[in-house]
Every structure is written in structure tokens, then in C-alpha cells.
Amino acid sequence: MNVNPATAPRVITVDGPAGSGKGTLARRLARHLGYAHLDTGKLYRAVGLGTLRSGGDPAAPADAVTAAKALDPGAIAGGSLEDPELTGDRAASAASKVAAIPEVREVLLSFQRDFAANPPGDAAGAVLDGRDTGTVVCPDAGAKFYVTARVEERADRRHKELLGRGETSIYARVLADMKERDVRDSTRAVAPLKPADDARTIDTSDLDADAVFAVALEHIASLS
Ligand code: DC
């Protein structure tokens, strides 16, 4: 499937719940198109972990906002989001708490919009993935995806990923955590997880990564 680089959308958003495969799709699209990629969940994870590291409570707005303001765009551009602790469950749980605080979202909004408008490394475009990149961060994005899958399937993927890393994991607990996080992400008052009206939804429950990529590319080609 050919995408015309001259007319391809410059900003692509990929939203969806944990374990849906949105990150895999976003990274692959960015690589294919030569675009910069921003995993916006990592920003919330960095704020959550930053709050914990400074002895604060991720559910306390004052503590979380202080950590959000302390994020350094220069350090982020330099790779601070590659910190392996950010992928852990401690960071995930703290992230979903700070993400419910409107002032934290406000602080992160300008960083994300700036990334989309001026992608680093002189890239011709940007792919952002998260929960609200198509609804709130970049409502004018040229292509939007909402990637989802059955919660049991998403929990199974996460469980296997943890086991693959040599960590202990109990499927029932992973499933319960995921359900809890889904509820928190989709029922919060500000920027809840939901598809943008103009997003193309892809259910990845029964698709592998190659098939998901092909569906997405076909959609982008149809827009370019
Ligand atoms: O995608 P993730 O698991 O890394 O996201 C971590 C948390 O951050 C998740 O609970 C939802 C939140 N988040 C958000 O509220 N908005 C985004 N754009 C990205 C993530």
C-alpha cells in the first residue's frame, strides 16, 4: 500500500487502552513514514514516577503538578523517557492517578502540541499515541486511529510480556489491574479515553501486528 509522502497527513494520532497494540502501531507508522514518535503515556509515567521519587503522592494535585512542571523538554528530547523504570507497574499505577488531575494534563498539553507542530530531528511529521491525542491534544490531526482489543486479550498480552521479561505475573491480577485502569482512564472527568468522532477504529483482538499495520496504512493511503 503506497502512501504519497507529499500529501500524507503530517500528524497521526493513535489512541486506545493499555495492551491494545497502539504503541506498536504508532512506532511502526513513524518508522515507515520517517516521522517522529511520541508515546504520551510515558510523559504521564514520568510525572507519576517523579512524584513518587520526590516522596509525593501521585493522587495529590500539588505534588503531581510540581513533578509535571519539573519535566525538562531538553532531557526528554535527549532520551530521558527511555528510563526502564517507566515501563513498570509502579509507574503505570502512579501515571493513571496523575493523569486524572486537570492541571497536570494542562502542563503536558503544550509539550505534546509543540512536539506535533515541530517534530524533533527535522522529521516531516509526527505520530502521537496515548488516550486523548486525537480528541484533545491534536483534534486537527490528519489521520486518527482508535486501537482496542478485548480486555482478556490485552491482559493476556501483558501477562506474557511480564513472564517473558522474567518477572512474576498472575493472570487474574493483571486482568483485575487492567480493568481497574480502564475504568479510571475512561470515566475521569477530564480527557477520558474515547474514540475521536473521526477516528478509524481497529480491533486488534484477532489481528497480528502486521495485519494491524496494513489496515492502518491503507487508511492513511486513502486520505493522502
Ligand atoms: O499508555 P500507558 O499505559 O503508558 O499510559 C499510562 C497512563 O497515562 C494511563 O493510565 C493513562 C494515562 N494517559 C493519559 O491519560 N493520556 C494520554 N494521552 C496517555 C496516557
PDB file of C-alpha atoms and ligand atoms in Angstrom:
ATOM      1  CA  MET A   1       0.000   0.000   0.000  1.00  0.00           C
ATOM      2  CA  ASN A   2       1.599   3.263  -1.131  1.00  0.00           C
ATOM      3  CA  VAL A   3       1.375   6.445   0.856  1.00  0.00           C
ATOM      4  CA  ASN A   4       2.201   9.598  -1.084  1.00  0.00           C
ATOM      5  CA  PRO A   5       4.752  11.456   1.105  1.00  0.00           C
ATOM      6  CA  ALA A   6       3.784  14.798  -0.425  1.00  0.00           C
ATOM      7  CA  THR A   7       0.162  14.540   0.647  1.00  0.00           C
ATOM      8  CA  ALA A   8       0.383  12.191   3.656  1.00  0.00           C
ATOM      9  CA  PRO A   9      -1.086  13.581   6.901  1.00  0.00           C
ATOM     10  CA  ARG A  10       1.636  15.326   8.925  1.00  0.00           C
ATOM     11  CA  VAL A  11       0.132  14.467  12.286  1.00  0.00           C
ATOM     12  CA  ILE A  12      -1.186  10.993  13.074  1.00  0.00           C
ATOM     13  CA  THR A  13      -2.782  10.081  16.394  1.00  0.00           C
ATOM     14  CA  VAL A  14      -3.191   6.587  17.843  1.00  0.00           C
ATOM     15  CA  ASP A  15      -5.313   6.255  20.981  1.00  0.00           C
ATOM     16  CA  GLY A  16      -6.540   3.261  22.918  1.00  0.00           C
ATOM     17  CA  PRO A  17      -6.405   1.333  26.188  1.00  0.00           C
ATOM     18  CA  ALA A  18      -3.364  -0.424  27.661  1.00  0.00           C
ATOM     19  CA  GLY A  19      -2.302  -3.549  25.820  1.00  0.00           C
ATOM     20  CA  SER A  20      -4.287  -2.726  22.680  1.00  0.00           C
ATOM     21  CA  GLY A  21      -1.203  -2.594  20.457  1.00  0.00           C
ATOM     22  CA  LYS A  22      -1.402   1.173  19.900  1.00  0.00           C
ATOM     23  CA  GLY A  23       2.280   1.713  20.755  1.00  0.00           C
ATOM     24  CA  THR A  24       3.422  -0.993  18.360  1.00  0.00           C
ATOM     25  CA  LEU A  25       1.324   0.530  15.578  1.00  0.00           C
ATOM     26  CA  ALA A  26       2.449   4.101  16.328  1.00  0.00           C
ATOM     27  CA  ARG A  27       6.151   3.181  16.349  1.00  0.00           C
ATOM     28  CA  ARG A  28       5.808   1.243  13.134  1.00  0.00           C
ATOM     29  CA  LEU A  29       3.940   4.028  11.340  1.00  0.00           C
ATOM     30  CA  ALA A  30       6.558   6.550  12.474  1.00  0.00           C
ATOM     31  CA  ARG A  31       9.411   4.365  11.225  1.00  0.00           C
ATOM     32  CA  HIS A  32       7.696   3.708   7.907  1.00  0.00           C
ATOM     33  CA  LEU A  33       6.930   7.378   7.241  1.00  0.00           C
ATOM     34  CA  GLY A  34      10.149   8.776   8.753  1.00  0.00           C
ATOM     35  CA  TYR A  35       8.118  10.668  11.370  1.00  0.00           C
ATOM     36  CA  ALA A  36       8.977  11.415  14.999  1.00  0.00           C
ATOM     37  CA  HIS A  37       7.089   9.343  17.582  1.00  0.00           C
ATOM     38  CA  LEU A  38       5.832  10.417  20.997  1.00  0.00           C
ATOM     39  CA  ASP A  39       4.478   7.892  23.480  1.00  0.00           C
ATOM     40  CA  THR A  40       2.425  10.357  25.540  1.00  0.00           C
ATOM     41  CA  GLY A  41       1.780   7.719  28.228  1.00  0.00           C
ATOM     42  CA  LYS A  42       5.487   7.962  29.054  1.00  0.00           C
ATOM     43  CA  LEU A  43       5.011  11.626  29.947  1.00  0.00           C
ATOM     44  CA  TYR A  44       2.324  10.685  32.489  1.00  0.00           C
ATOM     45  CA  ARG A  45       4.520   7.838  33.721  1.00  0.00           C
ATOM     46  CA  ALA A  46       7.441  10.265  34.142  1.00  0.00           C
ATOM     47  CA  VAL A  47       5.222  12.602  36.181  1.00  0.00           C
ATOM     48  CA  GLY A  48       3.921   9.701  38.299  1.00  0.00           C
ATOM     49  CA  LEU A  49       7.366   8.309  38.955  1.00  0.00           C
ATOM     50  CA  GLY A  50       8.806  11.782  39.531  1.00  0.00           C
ATOM     51  CA  THR A  51       6.124  12.382  42.167  1.00  0.00           C
ATOM     52  CA  LEU A  52       6.938   9.114  43.953  1.00  0.00           C
ATOM     53  CA  ARG A  53      10.693   9.708  43.758  1.00  0.00           C
ATOM     54  CA  SER A  54      10.327  13.067  45.449  1.00  0.00           C
ATOM     55  CA  GLY A  55       8.252  11.483  48.226  1.00  0.00           C
ATOM     56  CA  GLY A  56       4.950  12.876  46.992  1.00  0.00           C
ATOM     57  CA  ASP A  57       1.515  11.349  46.477  1.00  0.00           C
ATOM     58  CA  PRO A  58       0.514  10.913  42.803  1.00  0.00           C
ATOM     59  CA  ALA A  59      -3.143  11.490  43.718  1.00  0.00           C
ATOM     60  CA  ALA A  60      -2.345  14.862  45.348  1.00  0.00           C
ATOM     61  CA  PRO A  61      -2.640  17.650  42.757  1.00  0.00           C
ATOM     62  CA  ALA A  62       0.048  19.889  44.303  1.00  0.00           C
ATOM     63  CA  ASP A  63       2.645  17.082  44.359  1.00  0.00           C
ATOM     64  CA  ALA A  64       1.833  15.883  40.830  1.00  0.00           C
ATOM     65  CA  VAL A  65       1.791  19.379  39.315  1.00  0.00           C
ATOM     66  CA  THR A  66       5.215  20.116  40.833  1.00  0.00           C
ATOM     67  CA  ALA A  67       6.559  16.944  39.185  1.00  0.00           C
ATOM     68  CA  ALA A  68       4.907  17.837  35.867  1.00  0.00           C
ATOM     69  CA  LYS A  69       6.473  21.298  35.871  1.00  0.00           C
ATOM     70  CA  ALA A  70       9.859  19.761  36.650  1.00  0.00           C
ATOM     71  CA  LEU A  71       9.832  17.720  33.424  1.00  0.00           C
ATOM     72  CA  ASP A  72      12.608  19.013  31.237  1.00  0.00           C
ATOM     73  CA  PRO A  73      11.822  19.075  27.481  1.00  0.00           C
ATOM     74  CA  GLY A  74      15.557  19.090  26.711  1.00  0.00           C
ATOM     75  CA  ALA A  75      16.125  15.949  28.779  1.00  0.00           C
ATOM     76  CA  ILE A  76      13.094  14.320  27.148  1.00  0.00           C
ATOM     77  CA  ALA A  77      14.472  15.087  23.693  1.00  0.00           C
ATOM     78  CA  GLY A  78      17.760  13.620  24.929  1.00  0.00           C
ATOM     79  CA  GLY A  79      16.113  10.304  25.840  1.00  0.00           C
ATOM     80  CA  SER A  80      15.016  10.575  29.480  1.00  0.00           C
ATOM     81  CA  LEU A  81      11.770   8.753  28.578  1.00  0.00           C
ATOM     82  CA  GLU A  82      13.858   5.646  27.903  1.00  0.00           C
ATOM     83  CA  ASP A  83      14.281   5.113  31.675  1.00  0.00           C
ATOM     84  CA  PRO A  84      13.394   1.380  32.074  1.00  0.00           C
ATOM     85  CA  GLU A  85      11.544   2.043  35.330  1.00  0.00           C
ATOM     86  CA  LEU A  86       8.928   3.961  33.342  1.00  0.00           C
ATOM     87  CA  THR A  87       7.611   0.738  31.824  1.00  0.00           C
ATOM     88  CA  GLY A  88       6.980  -0.878  35.224  1.00  0.00           C
ATOM     89  CA  ASP A  89       3.687  -1.249  37.049  1.00  0.00           C
ATOM     90  CA  ARG A  90       4.660   1.232  39.791  1.00  0.00           C
ATOM     91  CA  ALA A  91       4.979   3.964  37.159  1.00  0.00           C
ATOM     92  CA  ALA A  92       1.778   2.789  35.398  1.00  0.00           C
ATOM     93  CA  SER A  93      -0.306   2.979  38.530  1.00  0.00           C
ATOM     94  CA  ALA A  94       1.081   6.394  39.522  1.00  0.00           C
ATOM     95  CA  ALA A  95       0.561   7.594  35.918  1.00  0.00           C
ATOM     96  CA  SER A  96      -3.111   6.776  35.897  1.00  0.00           C
ATOM     97  CA  LYS A  97      -3.553   8.779  39.121  1.00  0.00           C
ATOM     98  CA  VAL A  98      -1.687  11.902  37.962  1.00  0.00           C
ATOM     99  CA  ALA A  99      -3.481  11.656  34.597  1.00  0.00           C
ATOM    100  CA  ALA A 100      -6.804  12.347  36.317  1.00  0.00           C
ATOM    101  CA  ILE A 101      -5.577  15.746  37.561  1.00  0.00           C
ATOM    102  CA  PRO A 102      -6.594  18.549  35.130  1.00  0.00           C
ATOM    103  CA  GLU A 103      -3.628  20.824  35.991  1.00  0.00           C
ATOM    104  CA  VAL A 104      -1.189  18.004  35.184  1.00  0.00           C
ATOM    105  CA  ARG A 105      -2.862  17.463  31.799  1.00  0.00           C
ATOM    106  CA  GLU A 106      -2.667  21.210  31.145  1.00  0.00           C
ATOM    107  CA  VAL A 107       1.088  21.281  31.778  1.00  0.00           C
ATOM    108  CA  LEU A 108       1.670  18.318  29.450  1.00  0.00           C
ATOM    109  CA  LEU A 109      -0.632  19.649  26.729  1.00  0.00           C
ATOM    110  CA  SER A 110       1.713  22.333  25.452  1.00  0.00           C
ATOM    111  CA  PHE A 111       4.652  19.921  25.334  1.00  0.00           C
ATOM    112  CA  GLN A 112       2.639  17.463  23.240  1.00  0.00           C
ATOM    113  CA  ARG A 113       1.261  20.114  20.879  1.00  0.00           C
ATOM    114  CA  ASP A 114       4.693  21.559  20.381  1.00  0.00           C
ATOM    115  CA  PHE A 115       6.058  18.101  19.549  1.00  0.00           C
ATOM    116  CA  ALA A 116       3.332  17.628  16.913  1.00  0.00           C
ATOM    117  CA  ALA A 117       3.838  21.090  15.400  1.00  0.00           C
ATOM    118  CA  ASN A 118       7.657  20.951  15.430  1.00  0.00           C
ATOM    119  CA  PRO A 119       8.715  17.293  15.375  1.00  0.00           C
ATOM    120  CA  PRO A 120      12.303  16.854  16.587  1.00  0.00           C
ATOM    121  CA  GLY A 121      15.122  15.864  14.257  1.00  0.00           C
ATOM    122  CA  ASP A 122      13.590  17.764  11.336  1.00  0.00           C
ATOM    123  CA  ALA A 123      11.108  14.933  10.805  1.00  0.00           C
ATOM    124  CA  ALA A 124       8.393  15.664   8.236  1.00  0.00           C
ATOM    125  CA  GLY A 125       5.636  14.668  10.643  1.00  0.00           C
ATOM    126  CA  ALA A 126       4.732  13.168  13.991  1.00  0.00           C
ATOM    127  CA  VAL A 127       2.858  10.167  15.349  1.00  0.00           C
ATOM    128  CA  LEU A 128       1.490  10.548  18.887  1.00  0.00           C
ATOM    129  CA  ASP A 129      -0.013   7.717  20.856  1.00  0.00           C
ATOM    130  CA  GLY A 130      -1.983   7.807  24.098  1.00  0.00           C
ATOM    131  CA  ARG A 131      -5.548   8.215  25.295  1.00  0.00           C
ATOM    132  CA  ASP A 132      -6.572  11.689  24.132  1.00  0.00           C
ATOM    133  CA  THR A 133      -4.158  12.587  21.341  1.00  0.00           C
ATOM    134  CA  GLY A 134      -6.932  12.595  18.709  1.00  0.00           C
ATOM    135  CA  THR A 135      -9.656  14.103  20.901  1.00  0.00           C
ATOM    136  CA  VAL A 136      -7.841  16.789  22.900  1.00  0.00           C
ATOM    137  CA  VAL A 137      -4.141  17.160  22.040  1.00  0.00           C
ATOM    138  CA  CYS A 138      -4.376  17.222  18.234  1.00  0.00           C
ATOM    139  CA  PRO A 139      -8.053  17.474  17.249  1.00  0.00           C
ATOM    140  CA  ASP A 140      -6.972  18.603  13.761  1.00  0.00           C
ATOM    141  CA  ALA A 141      -4.686  15.615  13.125  1.00  0.00           C
ATOM    142  CA  GLY A 142      -4.834  14.409   9.523  1.00  0.00           C
ATOM    143  CA  ALA A 143      -5.276  10.741  10.461  1.00  0.00           C
ATOM    144  CA  LYS A 144      -6.617   9.303  13.701  1.00  0.00           C
ATOM    145  CA  PHE A 145      -6.775   5.749  14.948  1.00  0.00           C
ATOM    146  CA  TYR A 146      -8.529   4.193  17.920  1.00  0.00           C
ATOM    147  CA  VAL A 147      -6.915   0.843  18.661  1.00  0.00           C
ATOM    148  CA  THR A 148      -8.671  -1.531  21.008  1.00  0.00           C
ATOM    149  CA  ALA A 149      -8.989  -5.209  21.939  1.00  0.00           C
ATOM    150  CA  ARG A 150     -10.939  -7.388  24.378  1.00  0.00           C
ATOM    151  CA  VAL A 151      -9.716  -6.809  27.940  1.00  0.00           C
ATOM    152  CA  GLU A 152      -8.952 -10.533  28.424  1.00  0.00           C
ATOM    153  CA  GLU A 153      -6.736 -10.457  25.338  1.00  0.00           C
ATOM    154  CA  ARG A 154      -4.972  -7.284  26.466  1.00  0.00           C
ATOM    155  CA  ALA A 155      -4.355  -8.744  29.911  1.00  0.00           C
ATOM    156  CA  ASP A 156      -3.020 -11.932  28.332  1.00  0.00           C
ATOM    157  CA  ARG A 157      -0.544  -9.930  26.233  1.00  0.00           C
ATOM    158  CA  ARG A 158       0.643  -8.009  29.276  1.00  0.00           C
ATOM    159  CA  HIS A 159       0.908 -11.217  31.349  1.00  0.00           C
ATOM    160  CA  LYS A 160       3.053 -12.886  28.660  1.00  0.00           C
ATOM    161  CA  GLU A 161       5.196  -9.772  28.315  1.00  0.00           C
ATOM    162  CA  LEU A 162       5.928  -9.801  32.070  1.00  0.00           C
ATOM    163  CA  LEU A 163       6.720 -13.532  32.071  1.00  0.00           C
ATOM    164  CA  GLY A 164       8.922 -13.008  29.017  1.00  0.00           C
ATOM    165  CA  ARG A 165      10.913 -10.435  30.991  1.00  0.00           C
ATOM    166  CA  GLY A 166      11.429 -12.978  33.768  1.00  0.00           C
ATOM    167  CA  GLU A 167       9.033 -11.195  36.136  1.00  0.00           C
ATOM    168  CA  THR A 168       6.424 -12.956  38.265  1.00  0.00           C
ATOM    169  CA  SER A 169       2.899 -12.489  36.972  1.00  0.00           C
ATOM    170  CA  ILE A 170      -0.518 -13.821  37.885  1.00  0.00           C
ATOM    171  CA  TYR A 171      -3.009 -13.530  35.034  1.00  0.00           C
ATOM    172  CA  ALA A 172      -6.016 -12.894  37.275  1.00  0.00           C
ATOM    173  CA  ARG A 173      -4.228  -9.989  38.944  1.00  0.00           C
ATOM    174  CA  VAL A 174      -3.106  -8.484  35.632  1.00  0.00           C
ATOM    175  CA  LEU A 175      -6.702  -8.717  34.384  1.00  0.00           C
ATOM    176  CA  ALA A 176      -8.093  -7.072  37.516  1.00  0.00           C
ATOM    177  CA  ASP A 177      -5.484  -4.255  37.342  1.00  0.00           C
ATOM    178  CA  MET A 178      -6.242  -3.661  33.703  1.00  0.00           C
ATOM    179  CA  LYS A 179      -9.985  -3.465  34.305  1.00  0.00           C
ATOM    180  CA  GLU A 180      -9.402  -1.014  37.142  1.00  0.00           C
ATOM    181  CA  ARG A 181      -7.151   1.161  34.963  1.00  0.00           C
ATOM    182  CA  ASP A 182      -9.672   1.043  32.080  1.00  0.00           C
ATOM    183  CA  VAL A 183     -12.389   2.329  34.400  1.00  0.00           C
ATOM    184  CA  ARG A 184     -10.127   5.085  35.766  1.00  0.00           C
ATOM    185  CA  ASP A 185      -8.999   6.172  32.279  1.00  0.00           C
ATOM    186  CA  SER A 186     -12.420   6.141  30.662  1.00  0.00           C
ATOM    187  CA  THR A 187     -14.557   7.607  33.449  1.00  0.00           C
ATOM    188  CA  ARG A 188     -12.372  10.520  34.538  1.00  0.00           C
ATOM    189  CA  ALA A 189     -13.915  13.936  34.061  1.00  0.00           C
ATOM    190  CA  VAL A 190     -11.098  15.396  32.004  1.00  0.00           C
ATOM    191  CA  ALA A 191      -9.975  13.945  28.637  1.00  0.00           C
ATOM    192  CA  PRO A 192     -11.394  10.459  29.196  1.00  0.00           C
ATOM    193  CA  LEU A 193     -10.352   7.599  26.937  1.00  0.00           C
ATOM    194  CA  LYS A 194     -12.753   7.515  23.996  1.00  0.00           C
ATOM    195  CA  PRO A 195     -12.511   7.408  20.205  1.00  0.00           C
ATOM    196  CA  ALA A 196     -12.488  10.714  18.323  1.00  0.00           C
ATOM    197  CA  ASP A 197     -15.557  11.059  16.083  1.00  0.00           C
ATOM    198  CA  ASP A 198     -13.332  10.899  13.011  1.00  0.00           C
ATOM    199  CA  ALA A 199     -11.024   8.095  14.227  1.00  0.00           C
ATOM    200  CA  ARG A 200     -10.661   4.809  12.384  1.00  0.00           C
ATOM    201  CA  THR A 201     -11.211   2.064  14.982  1.00  0.00           C
ATOM    202  CA  ILE A 202      -9.111  -1.085  14.731  1.00  0.00           C
ATOM    203  CA  ASP A 203      -9.943  -4.060  16.977  1.00  0.00           C
ATOM    204  CA  THR A 204      -6.688  -5.987  17.334  1.00  0.00           C
ATOM    205  CA  SER A 205      -8.126  -8.926  19.353  1.00  0.00           C
ATOM    206  CA  ASP A 206      -7.752 -11.313  16.430  1.00  0.00           C
ATOM    207  CA  LEU A 207      -5.132  -9.497  14.335  1.00  0.00           C
ATOM    208  CA  ASP A 208      -1.335  -9.708  14.454  1.00  0.00           C
ATOM    209  CA  ALA A 209       0.882  -6.614  14.281  1.00  0.00           C
ATOM    210  CA  ASP A 210       1.433  -6.949  10.520  1.00  0.00           C
ATOM    211  CA  ALA A 211      -2.303  -7.065   9.840  1.00  0.00           C
ATOM    212  CA  VAL A 212      -2.943  -4.027  12.056  1.00  0.00           C
ATOM    213  CA  PHE A 213      -0.194  -2.101  10.272  1.00  0.00           C
ATOM    214  CA  ALA A 214      -1.649  -2.995   6.869  1.00  0.00           C
ATOM    215  CA  VAL A 215      -5.132  -1.781   7.863  1.00  0.00           C
ATOM    216  CA  ALA A 216      -3.671   1.491   9.186  1.00  0.00           C
ATOM    217  CA  LEU A 217      -1.540   2.106   6.117  1.00  0.00           C
ATOM    218  CA  GLU A 218      -4.469   1.502   3.841  1.00  0.00           C
ATOM    219  CA  HIS A 219      -6.479   4.078   5.780  1.00  0.00           C
ATOM    220  CA  ILE A 220      -3.648   6.637   5.572  1.00  0.00           C
ATOM    221  CA  ALA A 221      -3.249   5.991   1.835  1.00  0.00           C
ATOM    222  CA  SER A 222      -6.969   6.585   1.375  1.00  0.00           C
ATOM    223  CA  LEU A 223      -6.533  10.026   2.974  1.00  0.00           C
ATOM    224  CA  SER A 224      -3.399  11.057   1.063  1.00  0.00           C
TER     225      SER A 224
HETATM  226  O1   DC B   1      -0.295   4.086  27.764  1.00  0.00           O
HETATM  227  P1   DC B   1       0.303   3.993  29.166  1.00  0.00           P
HETATM  228  O2   DC B   1      -0.065   2.735  29.893  1.00  0.00           O
HETATM  229  O3   DC B   1       1.767   4.228  29.163  1.00  0.00           O
HETATM  230  O4   DC B   1      -0.373   5.215  29.956  1.00  0.00           O
HETATM  231  C1   DC B   1      -0.092   5.443  31.319  1.00  0.00           C
HETATM  232  C2   DC B   1      -1.246   6.202  31.963  1.00  0.00           C
HETATM  233  O5   DC B   1      -1.266   7.546  31.474  1.00  0.00           O
HETATM  234  C3   DC B   1      -2.626   5.625  31.694  1.00  0.00           C
HETATM  235  O6   DC B   1      -3.263   5.266  32.902  1.00  0.00           O
HETATM  236  C4   DC B   1      -3.421   6.708  31.050  1.00  0.00           C
HETATM  237  C5   DC B   1      -2.563   7.926  31.093  1.00  0.00           C
HETATM  238  N1   DC B   1      -2.524   8.608  29.814  1.00  0.00           N
HETATM  239  C6   DC B   1      -3.420   9.614  29.603  1.00  0.00           C
HETATM  240  O7   DC B   1      -4.247   9.885  30.464  1.00  0.00           O
HETATM  241  N2   DC B   1      -3.389  10.326  28.451  1.00  0.00           N
HETATM  242  C7   DC B   1      -2.519  10.019  27.478  1.00  0.00           C
HETATM  243  N3   DC B   1      -2.505  10.726  26.333  1.00  0.00           N
HETATM  244  C8   DC B   1      -1.610   8.958  27.673  1.00  0.00           C
HETATM  245  C9   DC B   1      -1.653   8.263  28.857  1.00  0.00           C
END
